[in-house]
Amino acid sequence: MVATTDALAGHVSGQANEPLSRPAHCLSSTQVALELQTQPSQGLTSEEAAARLARYGANDLGKQQKVKPLEILLLQVFNPMSLIIFLALGASLGIQAWIEGGVLAFIIFINIVIGFLQDLQAARTIASLDSLNCPSARVVRDNGVVTTIESANLVPGDVIELKVGDSVPADARVIESTNLEADEALLTGESVPARKDTEEVYEEDTGPGDRLNVVFSSSVITKGRGRAVVFATGMFTEIGAIAAALGDDGHKKRKLERDESGKASVGAYLKYWFGLIWDWLGAFLGLTVGTPLQKKLSALFYYVFLFAVVCAVIVLGANEFRTRNDVIIYAVATAVGTLPVTLILVLTITMAAGTKIMVERNVIVRNMRSLEALGGVTNICSDKTGTLTQGKMVTRMAWIPEHGTYSVNTTNDPYNPQTGTVTFTPAEPRNIHGAADHQGIPVNPLSENYPSLEQYLDIASLANLATVKRVADSDNQWTANGDPTEIAMQVFATRFGGPGAGITDSSTGWKQMAEFPFDSSIKKMSVIGQNEKTSEIHILTKGAVERVLSSCTSITPGLPLTEATKQHILQNMESLARRGLRVLALASSSQSLPPVSEEAARRGLLKREEYEQNLTFRGLVGIYDPPRPESRPSVFKCHKAGIAVHMLTGDHPETARAIAIEVGILPARMELLRADLAQGLVMTAHDFDKLSDDEVDRLPELPLVVARCAPSTKVRMIDALHRRGKYVAMTGDGVNDSPSLKRADVGIAMGMCGSDVAKSASDIVLSDDNFASILNAVEEGRRIFDNVQKFMLHVLSANVGFVATLLVGLAYKDASGTSIFQITPVEILFMLLVAGAFTETGLGFESASKHILSRPPQSLKYGVFTPEFLSDIVAYGVIMAICLLTSFVSVMFGMYDGNFGMDCNLRYSDSCEGVFRARSTCYTAMMWIFVFFAWELVDSRLSFFHGAFNNTKKWTNRLWKNTFLFWSVVVGFFSIFPTLYIPVINRKVFLHSGIDKEWGVVFAVTIIFFIGAESWKWAKRVYLRKHNLMQKKGAGTTEEDLEKMVFEKFYSSDSDSGTDRKN
């Protein structure tokens, strides 16, 4: 078969399964048919079609890999992190430490069950690429006979017939078309159907969205009919290329190095195979795959495991490597003390809880691990339509010659003609600078009564097939039906008292006599109607500005349309277009119209060129898809949070630029930017794709807006950001977005209008398709990241304290020369599970700091393990160790004269009373320190006692706000009493005794810990303020401040000095 991996690797967009002389969109339809050896009128023979099917393969996208629950379960069981705890379990069971082993087994079981359920849910991706293949196609074969076959049996060279409602079965060059239009939104992102033209021929680098002579597999015919010759099937179609990209994980594949003759040396083979082994080992160990936190946690577990082994060896060495059980237990206690055994459990619970919170904020999490990744996002690449914008067209500006310009501010309800404000200025659009609605005066549309306005509104309302009406039994809800552009014009006319319906509606006071529908070759639409009041017959026309002007002879009755006037109109059109508006012209006439015969109109015998002439130009209308009201504040919040926003859209460059300025992605005053950067910040996909990777990397800044995007352009942008060390979130809704969603660090799909393919390739789904919800996701990701830091600091600091105490305690030996441990393995595990797991889970539920979106993303270089975090681990760990050793030594030497008894690591005897009481004191102090430490970590810098004395109620409310953490601390505080005073449990299980006078030591060392922790926080605050590492209150909070902060590096020196002079 031709459809080999190598052929796919070299496939060029627009080419056939076997490459033509040029891509199909670059050739005439006759040339395509000739090179494919087919006859447009007769098609292929059945024999030739069968031979080509055997040669090229079926027209499908291959088999989908099924979800394998057993494989997912095994990956959980043999997860490297779990294996480390398995080793600790094996050591415990090997010395018959059943209690310790039981606790570790419970931890492993919970980790496996929760991880399996989460990964199984994430693995069930929707096989929607298969569903996009239409089941049948009408094909011309065997001397012109039209038959219906399964689309899988189509081959290059087949001639297919297309009509309204058909799903296109393969990529094909159009050879016949009658008003043929196709909805290609899933592939190109364009919301407006593409009008197909058989005669057009394009350059090779023309993007899919601009290839109007080609129909694409899985697009839908929305209008007209036609024929096309298939040139690409299966994986060679545009959607096939997307399917192939979905199978690419973005990692570079190792290649065997060969010399010029194509031979490889022995060294090259060894390097290649060692590289493959390392790739597999790194992936298995979790060191080279996953999010930054996953990889760093994997590395942490291995370092901790190695450290645990070293500590165990030190313990054995200090006791002369004797194989006594108490020596081995001491070694196990030290090793267990180093392992953050609750970390995976708490992390999994925190992530699962985060997904529930996200649902409440309109974000559905498909991949739980993406939550922590969101906290590190440095760049967001967003689609425009429906995400930053409302996805609905509205009339923004209307210019009426010799009258003025009306502007409508955007609202969140574009179908409601009663919302928003209308402003008016007598100026023409070309003379309006800045926001038009800021320069006009507010008017009441229903009070506007001018003949020129009335004639303008008649065209907007009557030459229109859309309807706008109020929902029954509702005052504020409106509904609309029809073409989006016509709906926008109808809503505008309804604002001024229009009926909200076209000329066919009896309530308009008009009678339709004929209609000339929109035609792509003419680019106009007209209706002929009779005003029932005056009995006058009018022709009302709208369409492309140049085409409408060519039919006009006057601008107002009696005022000829001169060439100079035409130039003024075109300048106004360009002014509107520069604002990102789609511009249409309106014209009408009631003079010198040929007679209109109802019979001729009914039979379609009227010639439109006889009527669409000698018209009077009535004005221009500017329509666009307005930004969501919340988009601009959200973009500026991203700026404040240190996140760059890029717009990657299939729309036109001017529209994209205007929307980007309106929502704050680009600065409001583009003229202040350096000329070289101003051009590079807005690019078309055509210009961006022409650059090599090296040229892209040499750009001073990557573009913030890329228009006319193809799927490959979005992937290239993500790769370029990755090469600059950025962490990228990508939004998308169509099939065309799927490869970039998968390639991004965090793929974000749209839930309302997104395709199943996009959702299956994403990590999270926005249930409201709103850009503001992305910010919710980022905020939640940062909250989770902060809380992960908090509970990791909680457990790792304790690990440092445990290990330091036990290693120093090696010096304390009993009569037989065996080291006496200050804390038993059961005490350590009890602290980690009771005082640790619950308080750490409570830390995972902490709400976000109010300044969480006022700081830059966390460093990808350090991840969780920032210098401050590592310093905190050491500082708090040392303070804990000092407190533990102080409590043990104070009791042992201050109350019991340093008598360590005999075999006190194994059992209780009278000689062990001092050891058991000192151990209880040490254990109790650590439990209290451990639970109170969780409250210290609620804010890593602010004092725990901040506000405790001047606003006690607010301080206590802050503690009570996180009820889970509050009760975890309370339960942990009181849980020591049963373990101290219940017989058997105290001396047999925990190897300690009840205490009385030792309580004074417990209280003392607990106070010492608070003093040490607060002193460390105070020292940090002093250091951070001295080095300006703490944000100043109120700095850079306005949009102007944020815009300057983000874009001032792009300003030219002239603009900088000009700004300074103004200041």
PDB file of N, CA and C in Angstrom, residues 896-928:
ATOM      1  N   TYR A 896      15.697  10.696  85.189  1.00  0.00           N
ATOM      2  CA  TYR A 896      15.989   9.263  85.362  1.00  0.00           C
ATOM      3  C   TYR A 896      17.481   8.944  85.243  1.00  0.00           C
ATOM      4  N   ASP A 897      18.325   9.945  85.422  1.00  0.00           N
ATOM      5  CA  ASP A 897      19.773   9.760  85.552  1.00  0.00           C
ATOM      6  C   ASP A 897      20.403   9.018  84.377  1.00  0.00           C
ATOM      7  N   GLY A 898      19.793   9.037  83.214  1.00  0.00           N
ATOM      8  CA  GLY A 898      20.402   8.449  82.018  1.00  0.00           C
ATOM      9  C   GLY A 898      20.455   6.948  82.006  1.00  0.00           C
ATOM     10  N   ASN A 899      19.562   6.263  82.722  1.00  0.00           N
ATOM     11  CA  ASN A 899      19.548   4.796  82.745  1.00  0.00           C
ATOM     12  C   ASN A 899      18.701   4.287  81.575  1.00  0.00           C
ATOM     13  N   PHE A 900      19.364   3.670  80.567  1.00  0.00           N
ATOM     14  CA  PHE A 900      18.682   3.218  79.347  1.00  0.00           C
ATOM     15  C   PHE A 900      18.189   1.776  79.440  1.00  0.00           C
ATOM     16  N   GLY A 901      18.354   1.097  80.564  1.00  0.00           N
ATOM     17  CA  GLY A 901      17.806  -0.241  80.774  1.00  0.00           C
ATOM     18  C   GLY A 901      18.378  -1.275  79.825  1.00  0.00           C
ATOM     19  N   MET A 902      17.556  -2.317  79.534  1.00  0.00           N
ATOM     20  CA  MET A 902      17.986  -3.438  78.685  1.00  0.00           C
ATOM     21  C   MET A 902      16.828  -3.836  77.763  1.00  0.00           C
ATOM     22  N   ASP A 903      17.115  -3.975  76.462  1.00  0.00           N
ATOM     23  CA  ASP A 903      16.143  -4.416  75.441  1.00  0.00           C
ATOM     24  C   ASP A 903      14.887  -3.543  75.414  1.00  0.00           C
ATOM     25  N   CYS A 904      15.065  -2.232  75.613  1.00  0.00           N
ATOM     26  CA  CYS A 904      13.904  -1.332  75.647  1.00  0.00           C
ATOM     27  C   CYS A 904      13.348  -1.029  74.251  1.00  0.00           C
ATOM     28  N   ASN A 905      14.043  -1.500  73.212  1.00  0.00           N
ATOM     29  CA  ASN A 905      13.500  -1.367  71.858  1.00  0.00           C
ATOM     30  C   ASN A 905      12.507  -2.483  71.533  1.00  0.00           C
ATOM     31  N   LEU A 906      12.480  -3.548  72.414  1.00  0.00           N
ATOM     32  CA  LEU A 906      11.653  -4.710  72.125  1.00  0.00           C
ATOM     33  C   LEU A 906      10.473  -4.853  73.080  1.00  0.00           C
ATOM     34  N   ARG A 907      10.696  -4.574  74.349  1.00  0.00           N
ATOM     35  CA  ARG A 907       9.655  -4.841  75.341  1.00  0.00           C
ATOM     36  C   ARG A 907       9.845  -3.949  76.560  1.00  0.00           C
ATOM     37  N   TYR A 908       8.794  -3.917  77.404  1.00  0.00           N
ATOM     38  CA  TYR A 908       8.853  -3.131  78.630  1.00  0.00           C
ATOM     39  C   TYR A 908       9.377  -3.975  79.781  1.00  0.00           C
ATOM     40  N   SER A 909      10.223  -3.338  80.616  1.00  0.00           N
ATOM     41  CA  SER A 909      10.646  -3.925  81.888  1.00  0.00           C
ATOM     42  C   SER A 909      10.841  -2.774  82.866  1.00  0.00           C
ATOM     43  N   ASP A 910      11.021  -3.081  84.118  1.00  0.00           N
ATOM     44  CA  ASP A 910      11.182  -2.017  85.117  1.00  0.00           C
ATOM     45  C   ASP A 910      12.363  -1.116  84.795  1.00  0.00           C
ATOM     46  N   SER A 911      13.424  -1.750  84.222  1.00  0.00           N
ATOM     47  CA  SER A 911      14.612  -0.953  83.896  1.00  0.00           C
ATOM     48  C   SER A 911      14.359   0.019  82.746  1.00  0.00           C
ATOM     49  N   CYS A 912      13.239  -0.182  82.012  1.00  0.00           N
ATOM     50  CA  CYS A 912      12.934   0.663  80.843  1.00  0.00           C
ATOM     51  C   CYS A 912      11.959   1.802  81.173  1.00  0.00           C
ATOM     52  N   GLU A 913      11.576   1.960  82.439  1.00  0.00           N
ATOM     53  CA  GLU A 913      10.590   2.971  82.784  1.00  0.00           C
ATOM     54  C   GLU A 913      11.033   4.359  82.324  1.00  0.00           C
ATOM     55  N   GLY A 914      12.278   4.713  82.569  1.00  0.00           N
ATOM     56  CA  GLY A 914      12.777   6.028  82.167  1.00  0.00           C
ATOM     57  C   GLY A 914      12.752   6.200  80.658  1.00  0.00           C
ATOM     58  N   VAL A 915      13.211   5.148  79.948  1.00  0.00           N
ATOM     59  CA  VAL A 915      13.216   5.212  78.479  1.00  0.00           C
ATOM     60  C   VAL A 915      11.794   5.369  77.948  1.00  0.00           C
ATOM     61  N   PHE A 916      10.832   4.587  78.505  1.00  0.00           N
ATOM     62  CA  PHE A 916       9.462   4.630  78.010  1.00  0.00           C
ATOM     63  C   PHE A 916       8.813   5.992  78.278  1.00  0.00           C
ATOM     64  N   ARG A 917       9.122   6.571  79.455  1.00  0.00           N
ATOM     65  CA  ARG A 917       8.544   7.877  79.765  1.00  0.00           C
ATOM     66  C   ARG A 917       9.188   8.972  78.905  1.00  0.00           C
ATOM     67  N   ALA A 918      10.483   8.907  78.712  1.00  0.00           N
ATOM     68  CA  ALA A 918      11.156   9.889  77.847  1.00  0.00           C
ATOM     69  C   ALA A 918      10.635   9.790  76.418  1.00  0.00           C
ATOM     70  N   ARG A 919      10.413   8.537  75.992  1.00  0.00           N
ATOM     71  CA  ARG A 919       9.867   8.306  74.648  1.00  0.00           C
ATOM     72  C   ARG A 919       8.452   8.905  74.540  1.00  0.00           C
ATOM     73  N   SER A 920       7.632   8.723  75.596  1.00  0.00           N
ATOM     74  CA  SER A 920       6.273   9.290  75.592  1.00  0.00           C
ATOM     75  C   SER A 920       6.318  10.811  75.523  1.00  0.00           C
ATOM     76  N   THR A 921       7.239  11.384  76.275  1.00  0.00           N
ATOM     77  CA  THR A 921       7.372  12.843  76.272  1.00  0.00           C
ATOM     78  C   THR A 921       7.756  13.344  74.884  1.00  0.00           C
ATOM     79  N   CYS A 922       8.710  12.670  74.299  1.00  0.00           N
ATOM     80  CA  CYS A 922       9.168  13.037  72.946  1.00  0.00           C
ATOM     81  C   CYS A 922       8.026  12.884  71.941  1.00  0.00           C
ATOM     82  N   TYR A 923       7.290  11.775  72.027  1.00  0.00           N
ATOM     83  CA  TYR A 923       6.184  11.488  71.111  1.00  0.00           C
ATOM     84  C   TYR A 923       5.057  12.513  71.275  1.00  0.00           C
ATOM     85  N   THR A 924       4.689  12.817  72.504  1.00  0.00           N
ATOM     86  CA  THR A 924       3.605  13.767  72.764  1.00  0.00           C
ATOM     87  C   THR A 924       3.974  15.159  72.263  1.00  0.00           C
ATOM     88  N   ALA A 925       5.200  15.589  72.574  1.00  0.00           N
ATOM     89  CA  ALA A 925       5.638  16.906  72.102  1.00  0.00           C
ATOM     90  C   ALA A 925       5.599  16.976  70.576  1.00  0.00           C
ATOM     91  N   MET A 926       6.060  15.900  69.913  1.00  0.00           N
ATOM     92  CA  MET A 926       6.084  15.898  68.462  1.00  0.00           C
ATOM     93  C   MET A 926       4.669  15.912  67.883  1.00  0.00           C
ATOM     94  N   MET A 927       3.746  15.174  68.504  1.00  0.00           N
ATOM     95  CA  MET A 927       2.369  15.167  68.024  1.00  0.00           C
ATOM     96  C   MET A 927       1.779  16.568  68.077  1.00  0.00           C
ATOM     97  N   TRP A 928       1.964  17.241  69.197  1.00  0.00           N
ATOM     98  CA  TRP A 928       1.412  18.585  69.316  1.00  0.00           C
ATOM     99  C   TRP A 928       2.102  19.558  68.362  1.00  0.00           C
TER     100      TRP A 928
END
